[in-house]
C-alpha positions as a printed NumPy array, in Angstrom:
array([[-12.692, 140.672, 129.371],
       [-15.963, 141.092, 130.723],
       [-17.882, 139.341, 128.412],
       [-17.272, 136.228, 126.231],
       [-16.804, 136.972, 122.334],
       [-20.391, 136.155, 120.451],
       [-19.98 , 134.289, 117.291],
       [-19.992, 129.958, 124.128],
       [-25.836, 119.822, 132.872],
       [-28.997, 119.831, 131.06 ],
       [-29.394, 116.845, 129.585],
       [-30.218, 112.974, 130.029],
       [-28.305, 110.906, 127.584],
       [-29.142, 107.643, 126.316],
       [-26.284, 105.007, 125.785],
       [-24.795, 106.1  , 122.443],
       [-25.178, 103.539, 119.79 ],
       [-21.633, 101.494, 119.397],
       [-19.146, 103.27 , 116.279],
       [-18.817, 102.287, 112.759],
       [-15.347, 101.312, 111.222],
       [-13.016, 103.861, 110.747],
       [-14.113, 104.556, 107.144],
       [-17.631, 103.888, 107.731],
       [-17.48 , 106.449, 110.076],
       [-15.421, 109.07 , 108.43 ],
       [-18.177, 108.639, 106.124],
       [-21.387, 108.974, 108.044],
       [-19.857, 112.113, 109.649],
       [-19.293, 113.297, 106.484],
       [-22.522, 112.733, 105.035],
       [-24.34 , 114.341, 108.172],
       [-22.229, 117.528, 108.034],
       [-23.008, 118.051, 104.823],
       [-26.799, 117.935, 105.668],
       [-25.616, 120.163, 108.546],
       [-24.318, 123.103, 106.207],
       [-26.807, 122.492, 103.721],
       [-29.358, 123.185, 106.591],
       [-28.122, 126.566, 107.916],
       [-27.971, 127.806, 104.684],
       [-25.41 , 125.907, 102.218],
       [-23.781, 128.543, 100.188],
       [-25.429, 131.289, 101.684],
       [-23.637, 130.361, 105.168],
       [-20.202, 129.405, 103.737],
       [-19.983, 132.549, 101.787],
       [-21.019, 134.806, 104.722],
       [-18.839, 138.253, 104.041],
       [-20.391, 140.384, 107.024],
       [-23.128, 140.538, 109.921],
       [-24.667, 142.953, 112.116],
       [-26.341, 141.467, 115.061],
       [-28.178, 143.069, 118.146],
       [-29.117, 141.66 , 121.23 ],
       [-28.066, 141.176, 125.173],
       [-25.6  , 139.256, 127.016],
       [-25.52 , 137.946, 130.285],
       [-22.446, 136.755, 132.367],
       [-22.285, 134.511, 135.125],
       [-20.015, 133.216, 138.558],
       [-20.284, 130.805, 140.399],
       [-23.895, 130.815, 139.339],
       [-24.882, 134.002, 139.759],
       [-25.49 , 137.257, 137.416],
       [-21.901, 138.931, 137.357],
       [-22.94 , 141.196, 134.399],
       [-25.193, 142.181, 131.654],
       [-25.452, 144.402, 128.87 ],
       [-26.637, 145.6  , 125.6  ],
       [-24.596, 144.755, 122.836],
       [-24.01 , 145.538, 119.102],
       [-21.483, 143.194, 116.897],
       [-20.158, 143.837, 113.938],
       [-18.136, 141.304, 111.925],
       [-16.248, 141.062, 108.986],
       [-15.479, 137.003, 108.71 ],
       [-12.847, 135.466, 108.786],
       [-11.159, 137.171, 111.613],
       [-12.929, 141.212, 111.794],
       [-14.298, 141.884, 114.872],
       [-16.262, 144.764, 116.977],
       [-18.74 , 145.083, 120.175],
       [-20.481, 147.682, 121.669],
       [-21.444, 147.235, 124.859],
       [-24.221, 149.297, 126.542],
       [-26.777, 152.212, 124.938],
       [-23.767, 154.575, 125.105],
       [-21.06 , 152.108, 123.959],
       [-19.612, 152.119, 127.634],
       [-16.98 , 149.857, 126.3  ],
       [-15.741, 148.512, 123.04 ],
       [-13.913, 145.789, 121.826],
       [-12.098, 145.124, 118.709],
       [-10.293, 142.684, 116.892],
       [ -8.556, 142.8  , 113.5  ],
       [ -6.587, 139.977, 112.784],
       [ -3.581, 139.136, 115.401],
       [ -4.321, 142.148, 116.931],
       [ -7.494, 143.21 , 119.568],
       [ -8.029, 146.377, 121.871],
       [-10.284, 147.374, 124.441],
       [-11.598, 150.906, 124.408],
       [-13.527, 152.664, 127.052],
       [-13.552, 155.517, 129.405],
       [-10.254, 154.925, 130.052],
       [ -8.806, 155.235, 126.741],
       [ -7.259, 152.416, 124.307],
       [ -5.688, 148.918, 125.898],
       [ -4.376, 146.865, 123.248],
       [ -5.193, 143.151, 124.476],
       [ -1.894, 141.515, 125.026],
       [ -0.561, 138.211, 123.41 ],
       [ -1.886, 135.877, 125.444],
       [ -5.213, 137.464, 125.41 ],
       [ -5.387, 137.036, 121.546],
       [ -4.133, 133.938, 121.45 ],
       [ -6.921, 132.458, 123.851],
       [ -9.444, 134.222, 122.034],
       [ -7.789, 133.066, 119.083],
       [ -7.654, 129.62 , 119.826],
       [-11.209, 129.512, 121.441],
       [-12.975, 130.624, 118.269],
       [-11.299, 127.957, 116.191],
       [-13.014, 125.556, 118.08 ],
       [-16.66 , 126.914, 117.902],
       [-19.057, 124.815, 116.08 ],
       [-20.079, 127.364, 113.605],
       [-16.155, 128.615, 112.815],
       [-15.68 , 124.755, 112.261],
       [-18.52 , 124.013, 109.739],
       [-17.931, 127.464, 108.304],
       [-13.848, 127.232, 107.818],
       [-12.514, 124.229, 109.129],
       [-13.967, 121.061, 107.367],
       [-11.234, 119.69 , 105.168],
       [ -8.735, 121.554, 106.641],
       [ -5.125, 119.708, 106.238],
       [ -4.852, 117.143, 109.291],
       [ -8.312, 117.228, 110.288],
       [-10.411, 114.137, 110.567],
       [-14.118, 113.455, 111.287],
       [-15.985, 110.711, 113.183],
       [-19.39 , 109.992, 113.518],
       [-19.69 , 109.224, 117.541],
       [-23.222, 107.288, 117.939],
       [-26.625, 108.265, 118.69 ],
       [-28.246, 109.832, 121.962],
       [-31.507, 111.911, 123.923],
       [-30.523, 114.877, 124.524],
       [-33.169, 117.255, 126.421],
       [-36.121, 114.632, 125.17 ],
       [-34.459, 115.05 , 121.202],
       [-32.692, 112.194, 119.384],
       [-29.433, 113.71 , 118.042],
       [-26.315, 112.242, 116.495],
       [-23.144, 113.168, 117.563],
       [-20.062, 114.157, 115.257],
       [-16.847, 114.405, 116.366],
       [-14.233, 116.68 , 114.569],
       [-10.071, 116.278, 115.693],
       [ -7.702, 118.92 , 113.902],
       [ -4.31 , 118.739, 113.327],
       [ -3.086, 118.794, 116.87 ],
       [ -5.946, 116.136, 117.746],
       [ -8.252, 118.534, 119.507],
       [-11.495, 117.617, 119.17 ],
       [-15.132, 119.331, 119.318],
       [-18.403, 116.996, 119.445],
       [-21.346, 118.212, 117.758],
       [-24.634, 117.03 , 118.705],
       [-27.3  , 117.265, 115.656],
       [-31.062, 117.389, 116.315],
       [-31.909, 114.119, 113.953],
       [-35.154, 115.732, 112.372],
       [-33.774, 119.476, 111.478],
       [-30.167, 118.487, 110.978],
       [-28.841, 121.763, 113.013],
       [-26.271, 121.738, 116.004],
       [-27.95 , 121.698, 119.239],
       [-24.358, 121.44 , 121.524],
       [-21.069, 121.25 , 121.344],
       [-18.556, 120.076, 123.652],
       [-14.995, 120.094, 123.868],
       [-12.327, 119.668, 126.495],
       [ -9.038, 121.481, 127.371],
       [ -6.224, 121.685, 130.339],
       [ -5.895, 124.367, 132.216],
       [ -2.467, 125.797, 131.055],
       [ -1.533, 126.772, 134.479],
       [ -3.023, 123.645, 136.936],
       [ -3.431, 121.031, 133.855],
       [ -6.956, 120.7  , 135.459],
       [ -9.781, 119.202, 133.044],
       [-12.134, 121.72 , 131.623],
       [-15.144, 120.761, 129.903],
       [-16.613, 123.995, 127.575],
       [-20.279, 123.352, 125.924],
       [-21.765, 125.859, 123.981],
       [-25.892, 125.49 , 123.55 ],
       [-27.371, 126.442, 120.857],
       [-31.456, 127.115, 120.074],
       [-34.459, 129.34 , 118.851],
       [-33.25 , 129.415, 115.191],
       [-34.07 , 131.67 , 112.434],
       [-33.533, 132.266, 108.878],
       [-32.486, 135.268, 107.525],
       [-30.829, 135.924, 104.078],
       [-30.992, 132.611, 103.316],
       [-28.628, 131.686, 106.583],
       [-30.049, 129.394, 109.469],
       [-28.741, 130.524, 113.316],
       [-29.461, 130.151, 116.784],
       [-31.105, 133.658, 118.256],
       [-30.013, 131.852, 121.823],
       [-27.011, 131.224, 123.215],
       [-25.797, 128.969, 126.08 ],
       [-22.015, 128.861, 127.372],
       [-20.976, 126.037, 130.262],
       [-18.057, 125.691, 131.897],
       [-17.475, 122.241, 133.548],
       [-21.882, 122.254, 133.653],
       [-21.992, 125.752, 135.018],
       [-23.312, 128.69 , 133.257],
       [-21.113, 131.685, 132.291],
       [-22.736, 133.115, 129.209],
       [-26.075, 133.94 , 127.806],
       [-27.033, 135.588, 124.239],
       [-30.282, 136.534, 123.311],
       [-30.331, 137.723, 119.766],
       [-33.088, 140.415, 118.984],
       [-31.834, 141.151, 115.079],
       [-29.347, 140.219, 112.722],
       [-28.404, 141.412, 109.502],
       [-25.972, 140.024, 106.661],
       [-23.941, 141.167, 103.83 ],
       [-24.173, 145.039, 104.727],
       [-20.865, 147.162, 103.82 ],
       [-18.782, 147.457, 106.702],
       [-16.739, 150.379, 107.228],
       [-12.996, 149.317, 108.225],
       [-13.132, 152.009, 110.736],
       [-15.411, 149.768, 113.174],
       [-12.006, 147.457, 113.593],
       [ -9.689, 150.249, 113.391],
       [ -8.797, 151.46 , 117.464],
       [ -9.556, 155.057, 117.82 ],
       [ -6.451, 157.754, 118.055],
       [ -6.91 , 158.853, 121.61 ]])
């Protein structure tokens, strides 16, 4: 895929505070996560049905700009997504459940099982996906991981573990309670090398009672790979099923 799907070292960290005992740590983490969900819109955030976003995407490779495009994205939560790249929709990417397609001048190409697995695994470990759908998931746990200074802002660190013990650490602004950064570590499936994936969120705004970032940056091992600037967002509008169905060509 040309771009990473939307909805992916810039800090000087102070030493994290000593971690609390397990029960106290989990309680503290749950309290902070409740504050985060409230700051993002509470019930309005949790019950989002659809979204339409417009903006601009930038892709980077080895520090250099490798691609850019205007994008319009349609989402029907939790598992349908369509992204249209370019003014004339030169490329379209669609995900509908466990299937996906790329549509361009050459026609319709189904995404492979491996591509869909990679997409779903990455999506399930995004901070906003966790906050909306995975808190309280069977086999999952949360812990308070201390406090640090990041980008001259005090943040609390909350760590989410799923049933497979995969961890995502979310940095929360201590004054606004909004997510500023999310970090997960994975292994390259072929080389088994350690890969650190980081998402940075900024320039928050509120629309229809839901608070979201206009600016998203993704880093891999400290190197910028993706950046998105969102210009317009509309929530809970009617989206026809045809948006998430590949054209018959």
